[in-house]
Amino acid sequence: MRINRKEAWQSFLLVAPSVALIAVFVYGFIGWTARVSLSEWKGLLPDYTWAGFSNFAELLADPRFMIDVRNTVLFTVFFVGGSLALGLGLAICLDQGLRGEGIFRAIYLFPMALSFIVTGVVWRWLMNPAMGSRLSGLNLLFHNLGLDFLINEWHTTPFWGIIAIALPAVWQMSGFCVAMYLAGLRAIPDELIESARVDGASEFQVYSTIVLPILRPVTFSSMIILGHMSLKVFDLIMAVGGKQIPLDVPAMYMWQVTFEGLFYGKGAAIGLLLLLSVAVLIIPYIIYTLRGETEL
Amino acid sequence: MSRKHRYGFYIPLLAGAVFYLLPVYVMLVTGFKGFEEVSLKTMWDLPTTLHVDNFVEAFNKLSPYLMNSLNMVLPTAVIAAVLGSLNGYVLAKWKFKGADIIFPLILFGIFIPYQSVLIPLVELMRSINLYGGLPGLMLAHVIYGIPITTLTFRNYYATIPKDILEAAKMDGAGILGIYWYIMRPLSVTTFVVVLIWQFTQAWNDFLFAVVLTNPANWPITVALNNIAGSQVIAWNLQMAGSLLAALPTLIIYIFLGQYFVRGMMAGALK
Amino acid sequence: MNLRRRLASTLLAAALLAPLVLTACGTPVMLSQQPDLNGPTPLPPDADQVEVFSWWTGGGEAAGLDAMIAVFNRKYPDIIFINAAVAGGAGTNARAVLSTRLQSGNPPDSWQGHAGQELIGTYVKAGQLEPLNFLYEKNGWLWVMPKNLIPLISQDGKIYCVPVNIHRSNVLWYNPAILEKYNIPVPKTMDDWFAAMDALKAAGMKYPLALGEQWTVMHLMETVLLSVLGHEQYARLWTGELDWEGDEVRVALELFSKLLTYANSDAPSLSWQDASQLVTNGDAAFNVMGDWAEGYYKELKMTPHQDFGWTPVPGTAGTFQFLSDSFVLPVEAPHREAAIAWLTLAGSKEGQDAFNPVKGSIPARNDADRSLYDEYLQSAMNDWITNKIVGSLTHGVVANDSWKTDINTALGLFLANKDIAVFQRELGRACMTSGPCVQGKGQHAH
């Protein structure tokens, strides 16, 4: 839409408060973090002695940080992918206008209402990896249902353990994806779908060629929301898996070096690397999405 | 689609419900157990006697902080939603010069790791005299909520055909008029989703709450976390408390859920 | 549309009402209606008060703190006690809160910390704490606290904290019924212990040693280091006089590594409580844990000698590896006099005897009323007075936090790759980057 000078000013004024707050609380703080990451600050008191990029160099040579990067990638893929798939599937089912929709919606959202501190513990119990006579949690349930082939070591599985941690995260957040997709589905005019059906499109075609493309912005929003959670995931892993290296993630490492070890410079460097990697991955995607948007 | 066909959808819906409720079942039975009854081996078993006293004790520990949470969360959710909807509206439909830069910049803000900004955050809040009380905590939640609410609204508003706006403009409506009479009513479900998000985030937040407020203003999550000690942890009490603390959120979900009604938008778009 | 209008009006109402509720809450009227118990207490700004920060919020620790607060309120009725306890232990939430408060120049009047390097290497180093020698002299504490405790809480002759309680970390908990069944004596040496566990393995018990998440593994490691090195050499590890990369440490790490092969494979997913239960359940025979485990067993209604037994970790008899919760006086305490009143109570016999029986620990003072304590605690009191005293690593006595974090990372990588040589090298490096070891020199100072 073409806008004139006055409208441009008015619209800018509407976003100005948010922009000002974000400028200080996000970019100001990023600047502070960047400064700390280039300092030697270690210990309780601030020490801004210039350290150059030594904190970063140390991290890039750090085997623990390498494990963190790998874990973050695996976790993000399974958490975001799982939540989106489950969210879309259940939203489509809910959108059929069946009786009891409200109850299902509330049930699906309920995990989000529960605090991570406690649900993490429940999942630790559920995913208990003990075998033999000490079988418990989901493994015990599988055993009693005769599904012994499903019994596994969950998050203590070597190498792939981090994927098991994605399960509680999917449990917690997929309900929100259901809500997002449901809102998106409900915004699609009925006539659009009806006319496609009249034209003889199969249900599958209706969804794949009409509904999904319309839902693309919803998927995009959900991916960003879930993605930012997965990069910061920390209390969930701490509660389910405890602080152990095979399940380590950058946010946990950052927490430990900053608040337990008081290596503020190093902690800030981890935070900044996290942000930079996000920037490299996300900003091109955002720009691509914005460009691809045709104005309706 | 035939009715019979549609009933088939109950199968995945019920399977989903089992998946979401299984851990809740464990929390519920554990919440009713006595301390010495809680063990890994018997996690699926029903309690031998119903220890309602867990819930009473948890309630007594949590209730003084309930009002703090409510007072903080309701305005936070509404303000963040309103700001996000204004931002989203402008950034989707009134793309002034630079708007396409502002949006990614706001959006990028959600990736800031909260743990690494705690120190400047506390210092800033102290310098503007908002440390210790609820307004400071609310401010933090609103600010760090803006990126997500903006994103959600912008992406929704982007799907609304511009013909509608142009018609309204021809009729003499200004920026705010179009927002109030056209965009706002169209985005009811988006408001619901965003409010659910903001309410939940602020209600369940622990990190900001514990560093930004003093004991008199602690929200319920800090009290919930405090039910556990550092050495012996009474899981039965924790589970009971956690279920109690989740109730207001659940009520909000149910209350807002009624606005997820099909056809509302469709009617408006005609 | 009706629905739309309803939502709009709800939102509007909420937005309008919220500030009202908020301002209403700000007035004392509303606050005074809230229950007093554990709840937020409103305060006139100029009242004489003391804000004490700790991580004692649940179970026996909170009850113990409440008992001590009750004594405080009786003795100092004019001072309002603000209990700013945040759960989460030394390393987690409580720590972040304290850090941000100190960074922004807003310390509580007193806070809890593990006695030893956790306080000295962090807060004393940053000049945040006031020496407390004057309190020790005034109250005669130097006479009632064990002599070899004082150096561990001092720096350059200045004492920096008031220890309230003492826990022992080198305790081996065992299942008496299982040992009896297989005719296994309670192990006294490392060799005994391995023989016992081999016998149990042969009898079909796959994992005789119960272990939990990573900090419990570090806890086990510190007791093995003590057992193999002996108390003198163990102490020299933390002053940089004993070579971390030398043969003695290597032998200890090899035994530690061998011990891990007897432990349950699901250890990372178990809390220390879960691991303790494995012993009483009969799923495992042994567990090394601090003596708070005794308090936990008691809460589980277990009977000593029947459901659980205890002995010093093999090879460490005669040495008491301790940790202690203590309180400090910050340099910028907002209410210094009130804080001193609190510290005086925390160090007094009355305060310690109110706190410890409930918490399940022994007092730091050696003149406590023994009749208040149970059988285990009485035995610990004897040992505290008669044994050699060394500090715990896991619980903040011997290493500053940076050093401990480095050791923890090295241990975590070791648990993943089981490479002793790399582990030892990393431990040596940790001592140099964050401990007292000096490159090329401190290594062989002895």
Coordinates of N, CA, C and O in Angstrom, one line a residue, chain A residues 1-3 7 10-12 14-15 18 25-27 29-30 32 86 90 93 95-96 98-99 104-105 107-114 118 121-123 125-126 128 136-137 171 173-174 176 179-180 183 185-188 190 203 217 220-221 224-225 228 231-232 234 254-255 264 275 278-279 286 290 293 296, chain B residues 1 6 9-10 12-13 17 19-24 27 30 38 40 43-44 87 90 93-94 96 102 105 107-117 119-121 124 143-144 148 151 154-156 158-159 161-162 165-166 169 175 193 196-197 200 204 207 235 238-239 242 246 249-250 253 257 260 262 265:
Chain A
M1 N 0.8 -1.2 0.0 CA 0.0 0.0 0.0 C 0.9 1.2 0.0 O 1.8 1.3 0.7
R2 N 0.6 2.2 -0.9 CA 1.3 3.4 -0.9 C 1.0 4.3 0.3 O -0.2 4.4 0.7
I3 N 2.0 4.8 1.0 CA 1.6 5.6 2.1 C 2.3 7.0 2.0 O 3.4 7.1 1.4
E7 N 1.3 9.6 7.0 CA 1.1 8.3 7.4 C 2.3 7.6 7.9 O 2.4 6.8 8.8
Q10 N 3.0 8.8 11.3 CA 2.1 8.2 12.3 C 2.4 6.7 12.6 O 2.5 6.3 13.7
S11 N 2.7 6.0 11.5 CA 3.0 4.6 11.7 C 4.3 4.4 12.4 O 4.4 3.5 13.3
F12 N 5.2 5.3 12.2 CA 6.5 5.1 12.9 C 6.3 5.4 14.4 O 6.8 4.7 15.2
L14 N 3.7 4.8 16.1 CA 3.1 3.6 16.8 C 4.1 2.6 17.2 O 3.9 1.9 18.2
V15 N 5.1 2.4 16.4 CA 6.1 1.3 16.8 C 7.3 1.9 17.6 O 8.0 1.2 18.2
S18 N 8.1 0.5 21.2 CA 8.7 -0.8 21.2 C 10.1 -0.8 20.7 O 11.0 -1.4 21.3
F25 N 17.0 -2.7 25.8 CA 17.0 -3.9 26.6 C 17.5 -5.1 25.8 O 17.9 -6.1 26.3
V26 N 17.6 -5.0 24.5 CA 18.1 -6.1 23.7 C 19.5 -5.6 23.1 O 20.5 -6.2 23.5
Y27 N 19.5 -4.6 22.3 CA 20.8 -4.3 21.7 C 21.8 -3.6 22.6 O 23.0 -3.9 22.5
F29 N 22.0 -4.4 25.7 CA 22.6 -5.5 26.5 C 23.5 -6.4 25.7 O 24.5 -7.0 26.2
I30 N 23.2 -6.5 24.4 CA 24.1 -7.3 23.5 C 25.4 -6.6 23.4 O 26.5 -7.3 23.5
W32 N 26.7 -4.8 25.7 CA 27.4 -5.0 27.0 C 28.0 -6.4 27.0 O 29.2 -6.6 27.4
L86 N 3.3 -32.6 15.1 CA 2.3 -33.0 16.0 C 1.2 -31.9 16.1 O 0.0 -32.1 16.1
L90 N -2.7 -32.5 15.0 CA -3.8 -32.4 16.0 C -4.7 -31.2 15.7 O -5.9 -31.3 15.9
C93 N -7.1 -32.3 13.1 CA -8.2 -33.1 13.7 C -9.2 -32.3 14.5 O -10.4 -32.5 14.4
D95 N -9.9 -29.2 14.0 CA -10.6 -28.3 13.1 C -11.9 -28.9 12.5 O -12.6 -28.2 11.8
Q96 N -12.1 -30.2 12.7 CA -13.2 -30.9 12.1 C -14.5 -30.5 12.8 O -15.6 -30.9 12.3
L98 N -15.6 -31.4 15.8 CA -16.1 -32.5 16.5 C -16.5 -32.0 17.9 O -16.0 -31.0 18.5
R99 N -17.5 -32.8 18.5 CA -17.9 -32.5 19.9 C -16.7 -32.7 20.9 O -15.8 -33.6 20.6
F104 N -10.4 -31.2 24.5 CA -9.1 -31.6 23.9 C -8.1 -30.4 23.8 O -6.9 -30.5 24.2
R105 N -8.6 -29.2 23.4 CA -7.8 -28.1 23.4 C -7.1 -27.8 24.7 O -5.9 -27.5 24.8
I107 N -6.7 -29.9 27.2 CA -5.7 -30.9 27.5 C -4.4 -30.7 26.8 O -3.3 -30.8 27.4
Y108 N -4.5 -30.4 25.5 CA -3.2 -30.2 24.8 C -2.4 -29.0 25.3 O -1.2 -29.0 25.2
L109 N -3.1 -28.0 25.7 CA -2.3 -26.8 26.2 C -1.8 -27.0 27.7 O -0.9 -26.3 28.1
F110 N -2.4 -27.9 28.4 CA -2.1 -28.1 29.8 C -0.7 -28.2 30.1 O -0.2 -27.5 31.1
P111 N 0.1 -29.0 29.4 CA 1.5 -29.2 29.8 C 2.2 -27.8 29.8 O 3.1 -27.6 30.6
M112 N 1.8 -26.9 28.9 CA 2.5 -25.6 28.9 C 2.2 -24.8 30.2 O 3.0 -24.0 30.6
A113 N 1.1 -25.1 30.9 CA 0.8 -24.4 32.1 C 1.6 -24.9 33.3 O 1.7 -24.3 34.3
L114 N 2.3 -26.1 33.1 CA 3.0 -26.7 34.2 C 4.5 -26.2 34.2 O 5.1 -26.1 33.1
V118 N 9.1 -28.8 37.6 CA 8.5 -30.0 38.1 C 8.3 -31.0 37.0 O 8.6 -32.2 37.1
V121 N 11.2 -33.2 36.3 CA 11.4 -34.4 37.2 C 10.5 -35.5 36.8 O 10.9 -36.7 36.8
V122 N 9.2 -35.2 36.4 CA 8.3 -36.3 36.0 C 8.9 -37.0 34.8 O 8.9 -38.3 34.8
W123 N 9.4 -36.3 33.9 CA 10.0 -36.9 32.7 C 11.3 -37.7 33.1 O 11.6 -38.7 32.4
W125 N 11.7 -39.4 35.7 CA 11.1 -40.7 36.2 C 10.6 -41.5 35.0 O 10.9 -42.7 34.9
L126 N 9.9 -40.8 34.1 CA 9.3 -41.6 33.0 C 10.4 -42.2 32.1 O 10.2 -43.3 31.6
N128 N 13.3 -43.2 32.9 CA 14.4 -43.9 33.6 C 14.9 -45.0 32.8 O 14.2 -45.9 32.3
S136 N 11.5 -49.2 35.2 CA 10.4 -48.3 35.7 C 10.1 -47.3 34.7 O 10.6 -47.3 33.5
G137 N 9.2 -46.4 35.0 CA 8.8 -45.4 34.0 C 8.1 -45.9 32.8 O 7.4 -46.9 32.8
W171 N 6.4 -32.5 24.3 CA 5.2 -32.6 25.1 C 4.7 -31.2 25.7 O 3.6 -30.9 25.7
M173 N 5.5 -28.1 24.5 CA 5.2 -27.0 23.6 C 4.3 -27.3 22.4 O 3.9 -26.4 21.8
S174 N 4.1 -28.5 22.1 CA 3.4 -28.8 20.9 C 1.9 -28.3 21.0 O 1.3 -28.0 20.0
F176 N 1.0 -25.6 22.1 CA 0.9 -24.2 21.6 C 0.9 -24.2 20.1 O 0.2 -23.4 19.5
A179 N -2.6 -24.7 19.0 CA -3.3 -23.4 19.1 C -3.0 -22.5 17.9 O -3.9 -21.9 17.3
M180 N -1.7 -22.4 17.6 CA -1.3 -21.5 16.5 C -1.9 -22.0 15.2 O -2.5 -21.2 14.4
A183 N -5.7 -21.5 15.1 CA -6.1 -20.1 14.8 C -5.9 -19.8 13.3 O -6.7 -19.2 12.7
L185 N -5.9 -22.1 10.8 CA -6.9 -22.8 10.0 C -8.3 -22.1 10.1 O -9.0 -22.0 9.1
R186 N -8.6 -21.6 11.3 CA -9.9 -20.9 11.4 C -10.0 -19.6 10.7 O -11.1 -19.1 10.5
A187 N -8.8 -19.1 10.3 CA -8.8 -17.8 9.6 C -9.0 -18.0 8.1 O -9.2 -17.1 7.4
I188 N -8.9 -19.3 7.7 CA -9.1 -19.6 6.3 C -10.6 -19.6 5.9 O -11.3 -20.3 6.6
D190 N -14.0 -20.5 4.7 CA -14.6 -21.8 4.3 C -14.8 -22.0 2.8 O -14.6 -23.1 2.3
E203 N -9.1 -34.7 -0.3 CA -8.7 -34.1 1.0 C -7.3 -33.7 1.1 O -6.9 -32.6 1.5
P217 N 2.9 -18.6 7.1 CA 3.3 -17.6 8.1 C 3.2 -18.2 9.5 O 4.0 -17.9 10.4
F220 N 6.1 -20.3 10.1 CA 7.3 -19.5 10.3 C 7.3 -18.9 11.7 O 8.3 -19.1 12.4
S221 N 6.2 -18.4 12.2 CA 6.2 -17.9 13.5 C 6.5 -19.0 14.5 O 7.3 -18.8 15.5
I224 N 10.1 -19.9 14.7 CA 11.0 -18.9 15.4 C 10.8 -19.0 16.9 O 11.7 -19.0 17.7
I225 N 9.5 -19.2 17.3 CA 9.2 -19.3 18.7 C 9.9 -20.5 19.3 O 10.5 -20.5 20.4
H228 N 13.8 -20.3 19.3 CA 14.4 -19.5 20.3 C 14.4 -20.3 21.6 O 15.3 -20.2 22.4
L231 N 17.2 -23.0 21.6 CA 18.6 -22.5 21.8 C 18.8 -22.1 23.2 O 20.0 -22.1 23.7
K232 N 17.8 -21.8 23.9 CA 18.0 -21.4 25.3 C 17.7 -22.5 26.3 O 17.7 -22.3 27.5
F234 N 17.5 -25.3 28.9 CA 18.5 -25.3 30.0 C 17.9 -25.9 31.2 O 18.3 -27.0 31.7
M254 N 27.0 -21.9 29.6 CA 27.0 -20.4 30.0 C 26.7 -20.2 31.4 O 27.3 -19.5 32.2
W255 N 25.6 -20.9 31.9 CA 25.1 -20.7 33.2 C 26.2 -21.2 34.2 O 26.5 -20.5 35.2
Y264 N 33.1 -14.6 33.9 CA 32.1 -13.8 33.2 C 32.4 -13.6 31.7 O 31.6 -13.6 30.8
L275 N 24.3 -16.1 19.9 CA 23.6 -15.0 19.1 C 24.1 -14.9 17.7 O 23.3 -14.8 16.7
V278 N 22.8 -17.7 15.6 CA 21.4 -17.5 15.2 C 21.3 -16.5 14.1 O 20.6 -16.7 13.1
A279 N 22.1 -15.4 14.3 CA 22.0 -14.4 13.3 C 22.4 -14.9 11.9 O 21.7 -14.7 10.9
I286 N 14.9 -14.8 7.4 CA 13.9 -13.7 7.6 C 13.8 -12.9 6.3 O 12.7 -12.6 5.8
L290 N 10.6 -12.4 3.9 CA 10.0 -11.1 3.7 C 9.9 -10.7 2.2 O 8.9 -10.2 1.7
E293 N 7.2 -12.6 0.3 CA 5.9 -12.2 0.6 C 5.3 -11.3 -0.5 O 5.8 -10.2 -0.7
L296 N -0.7 -8.8 -0.4 CA -2.1 -9.2 -0.8 C -2.9 -8.0 -1.2 O -2.9 -7.0 -0.5
Chain B
M1 N -17.6 -33.8 3.9 CA -17.1 -35.1 4.4 C -18.2 -35.8 5.2 O -19.0 -35.1 5.9
R6 N -15.7 -38.5 9.7 CA -15.1 -37.5 10.7 C -14.9 -38.1 12.1 O -14.0 -37.7 12.8
F9 N -11.4 -39.1 13.3 CA -10.5 -38.1 13.9 C -10.4 -38.2 15.4 O -9.4 -37.7 16.0
Y10 N -11.3 -38.9 16.0 CA -11.2 -39.1 17.4 C -10.0 -39.9 17.8 O -9.5 -39.8 18.9
P12 N -6.8 -40.1 16.6 CA -5.6 -39.3 16.9 C -5.8 -38.4 18.1 O -4.9 -38.1 18.9
L13 N -7.0 -37.8 18.1 CA -7.3 -36.8 19.2 C -7.1 -37.5 20.6 O -6.5 -36.9 21.5
A17 N -4.4 -37.0 23.6 CA -4.8 -36.7 24.9 C -4.0 -37.6 25.9 O -3.5 -37.2 27.0
F19 N -1.1 -39.0 25.4 CA 0.3 -38.5 25.4 C 0.5 -37.3 26.4 O 1.4 -37.2 27.2
Y20 N -0.5 -36.4 26.3 CA -0.3 -35.2 27.1 C -0.7 -35.4 28.6 O -0.2 -34.7 29.5
L21 N -1.6 -36.4 28.8 CA -2.0 -36.6 30.2 C -1.2 -37.6 31.0 O -1.3 -37.6 32.2
L22 N -0.4 -38.4 30.3 CA 0.3 -39.5 31.0 C 1.2 -38.9 32.1 O 1.1 -39.3 33.3
P23 N 2.0 -37.9 31.8 CA 2.9 -37.3 32.9 C 2.0 -36.6 33.9 O 2.3 -36.6 35.1
V24 N 0.8 -36.1 33.5 CA 0.0 -35.4 34.5 C -0.6 -36.4 35.5 O -0.7 -36.2 36.6
M27 N 2.0 -37.0 38.0 CA 2.0 -35.9 39.0 C 0.9 -36.0 40.0 O 1.1 -35.7 41.1
T30 N 1.4 -38.9 42.4 CA 2.5 -38.6 43.3 C 2.1 -37.5 44.3 O 2.4 -37.5 45.5
V38 N 7.0 -42.3 47.9 CA 7.4 -41.8 46.5 C 8.7 -42.6 46.2 O 9.7 -42.4 46.8
L40 N 10.8 -44.5 42.5 CA 10.8 -44.8 41.1 C 10.0 -46.0 40.8 O 9.3 -46.1 39.8
M43 N 6.1 -45.6 40.7 CA 5.6 -44.3 40.2 C 4.2 -44.5 39.6 O 3.4 -43.5 39.6
W44 N 3.9 -45.6 39.0 CA 2.6 -45.8 38.4 C 1.5 -46.1 39.3 O 0.3 -46.1 39.0
N87 N 2.4 -3.1 16.6 CA 3.6 -3.2 15.8 C 3.4 -4.1 14.5 O 3.8 -3.8 13.4
V90 N 1.4 -2.2 11.9 CA 2.2 -1.2 11.1 C 3.2 -1.9 10.2 O 3.3 -1.6 9.1
K93 N 1.4 -3.6 7.3 CA 0.5 -2.8 6.4 C 0.9 -1.4 6.1 O 0.5 -0.8 5.1
W94 N 1.7 -0.8 6.9 CA 2.2 0.5 6.7 C 3.7 0.6 6.7 O 4.3 1.1 7.6
F96 N 6.5 2.0 6.2 CA 7.2 3.2 6.0 C 8.7 2.8 5.7 O 9.1 1.7 5.9
I102 N 13.3 -2.7 10.6 CA 12.8 -2.7 12.0 C 12.3 -4.1 12.4 O 12.6 -4.6 13.5
L105 N 14.9 -6.7 13.1 CA 15.7 -6.2 14.3 C 14.9 -6.5 15.6 O 15.4 -7.0 16.6
L107 N 12.5 -8.8 15.8 CA 12.4 -10.3 15.9 C 13.7 -10.9 16.4 O 13.6 -11.8 17.3
F108 N 14.8 -10.4 16.0 CA 16.1 -11.0 16.5 C 16.2 -11.0 18.0 O 16.9 -11.8 18.6
G109 N 15.5 -10.0 18.6 CA 15.5 -9.8 20.0 C 15.2 -11.0 20.8 O 15.6 -11.2 21.9
I110 N 14.3 -11.9 20.2 CA 13.9 -13.1 21.1 C 15.0 -14.1 21.3 O 15.0 -14.9 22.1
F111 N 16.1 -13.9 20.4 CA 17.2 -14.9 20.6 C 18.2 -14.5 21.7 O 19.1 -15.2 21.9
I112 N 18.0 -13.4 22.3 CA 19.0 -13.0 23.3 C 18.9 -14.0 24.5 O 17.8 -14.2 25.0
P113 N 20.0 -14.6 24.9 CA 19.9 -15.5 26.0 C 19.7 -14.7 27.3 O 20.6 -13.9 27.7
Y114 N 18.6 -15.0 28.0 CA 18.3 -14.3 29.2 C 19.3 -14.4 30.2 O 19.6 -13.5 31.0
Q115 N 20.0 -15.6 30.3 CA 20.9 -15.7 31.4 C 22.1 -14.8 31.3 O 22.7 -14.4 32.3
S116 N 22.4 -14.4 30.1 CA 23.6 -13.5 29.9 C 23.2 -12.0 30.1 O 24.1 -11.2 30.1
V117 N 21.9 -11.7 30.2 CA 21.6 -10.3 30.4 C 21.2 -10.0 31.8 O 20.8 -8.8 32.1
I119 N 22.7 -9.5 34.6 CA 23.5 -8.5 35.4 C 23.1 -7.1 34.9 O 22.7 -6.2 35.7
P120 N 23.2 -6.8 33.6 CA 22.8 -5.4 33.2 C 21.4 -5.1 33.5 O 21.0 -4.0 33.8
L121 N 20.5 -6.2 33.4 CA 19.1 -6.0 33.6 C 18.8 -5.5 35.0 O 18.1 -4.5 35.3
L124 N 20.2 -2.0 35.5 CA 19.3 -0.9 34.8 C 18.0 -0.7 35.6 O 17.6 0.4 35.9
I143 N 8.8 -6.3 27.6 CA 9.8 -6.0 26.6 C 10.3 -7.3 25.9 O 10.3 -7.4 24.6
Y144 N 10.5 -8.3 26.7 CA 11.0 -9.6 26.0 C 9.9 -10.3 25.4 O 10.1 -11.4 24.7
I148 N 7.9 -11.7 20.1 CA 7.0 -12.8 19.7 C 5.6 -12.3 19.4 O 5.0 -12.7 18.4
L151 N 5.8 -10.6 16.0 CA 5.9 -11.6 14.9 C 4.6 -12.3 14.6 O 4.2 -12.4 13.5
R154 N 2.1 -9.7 13.1 CA 2.5 -9.3 11.7 C 2.2 -10.4 10.7 O 1.7 -10.1 9.7
N155 N 2.6 -11.6 11.1 CA 2.4 -12.7 10.1 C 0.9 -12.9 9.9 O 0.5 -13.4 8.8
Y156 N 0.1 -12.7 10.9 CA -1.4 -12.8 10.6 C -1.9 -11.7 9.8 O -2.6 -11.9 8.8
A158 N -0.4 -9.9 7.7 CA 0.1 -10.0 6.3 C -0.8 -10.7 5.4 O -0.8 -10.6 4.2
T159 N -1.6 -11.6 6.0 CA -2.5 -12.4 5.2 C -3.8 -11.7 4.9 O -4.6 -12.2 4.1
P161 N -6.1 -9.3 3.0 CA -6.0 -8.6 1.7 C -6.0 -7.0 1.9 O -6.7 -6.5 2.7
K162 N -5.1 -6.4 1.1 CA -5.0 -4.9 1.2 C -6.2 -4.2 0.7 O -6.4 -3.0 1.0
L165 N -8.2 -2.7 3.4 CA -7.7 -1.5 4.0 C -7.9 -0.3 3.0 O -8.2 0.8 3.5
E166 N -7.6 -0.6 1.7 CA -7.7 0.5 0.8 C -9.2 1.1 0.7 O -9.4 2.3 0.6
K169 N -9.7 3.2 3.6 CA -9.0 4.4 3.5 C -9.8 5.4 2.6 O -9.9 6.6 2.9
I175 N -5.1 5.6 10.2 CA -4.3 4.4 10.6 C -5.0 3.8 11.8 O -5.2 2.6 11.8
V193 N -4.3 -16.5 20.9 CA -3.0 -17.2 20.9 C -1.9 -16.4 21.6 O -1.2 -17.0 22.5
I196 N -2.5 -16.3 25.4 CA -2.1 -17.6 26.0 C -0.6 -17.7 26.2 O -0.1 -18.1 27.2
W197 N 0.1 -17.3 25.1 CA 1.5 -17.3 25.2 C 2.1 -16.4 26.3 O 2.8 -16.9 27.1
T200 N 1.2 -17.5 29.8 CA 1.9 -18.7 30.3 C 3.4 -18.3 30.6 O 3.9 -18.7 31.6
N204 N 4.8 -18.6 34.3 CA 5.8 -19.7 34.6 C 7.2 -19.2 34.8 O 8.1 -20.0 35.1
L207 N 13.2 -17.2 36.3 CA 14.5 -16.5 36.2 C 14.4 -15.0 36.5 O 15.1 -14.5 37.4
W235 N 9.0 -34.7 46.7 CA 8.4 -34.6 45.4 C 6.9 -34.6 45.5 O 6.2 -33.9 44.6
Q238 N 5.9 -31.0 45.9 CA 6.2 -30.3 44.7 C 5.2 -30.5 43.6 O 4.8 -29.6 42.9
M239 N 4.8 -31.8 43.4 CA 3.8 -32.1 42.4 C 2.5 -31.5 42.7 O 1.8 -30.9 41.9
S242 N 2.7 -27.8 42.1 CA 2.8 -27.5 40.7 C 1.4 -27.6 40.0 O 1.1 -26.8 39.2
A246 N -0.7 -24.4 38.4 CA -1.1 -24.4 37.0 C -2.6 -24.1 36.8 O -3.0 -23.8 35.7
T249 N -3.6 -20.8 35.0 CA -3.3 -20.8 33.6 C -4.4 -21.7 32.9 O -4.9 -21.3 31.8
L250 N -4.7 -22.8 33.5 CA -5.7 -23.7 32.9 C -7.0 -23.0 32.7 O -7.7 -23.1 31.7
Y253 N -6.9 -20.7 29.8 CA -7.0 -21.5 28.5 C -8.4 -21.8 28.2 O -8.9 -21.7 27.1
G257 N -10.4 -20.2 25.3 CA -10.6 -21.2 24.3 C -11.9 -21.0 23.6 O -12.0 -21.3 22.4
F260 N -12.1 -19.5 20.1 CA -11.6 -20.3 18.9 C -12.8 -20.8 18.1 O -12.9 -22.0 17.9
R262 N -15.1 -21.4 14.9 CA -15.0 -21.4 13.4 C -16.0 -20.4 12.8 O -17.2 -20.4 13.3
M265 N -14.2 -15.3 11.6 CA -13.4 -14.5 10.6 C -14.1 -14.6 9.3 O -14.1 -13.6 8.6

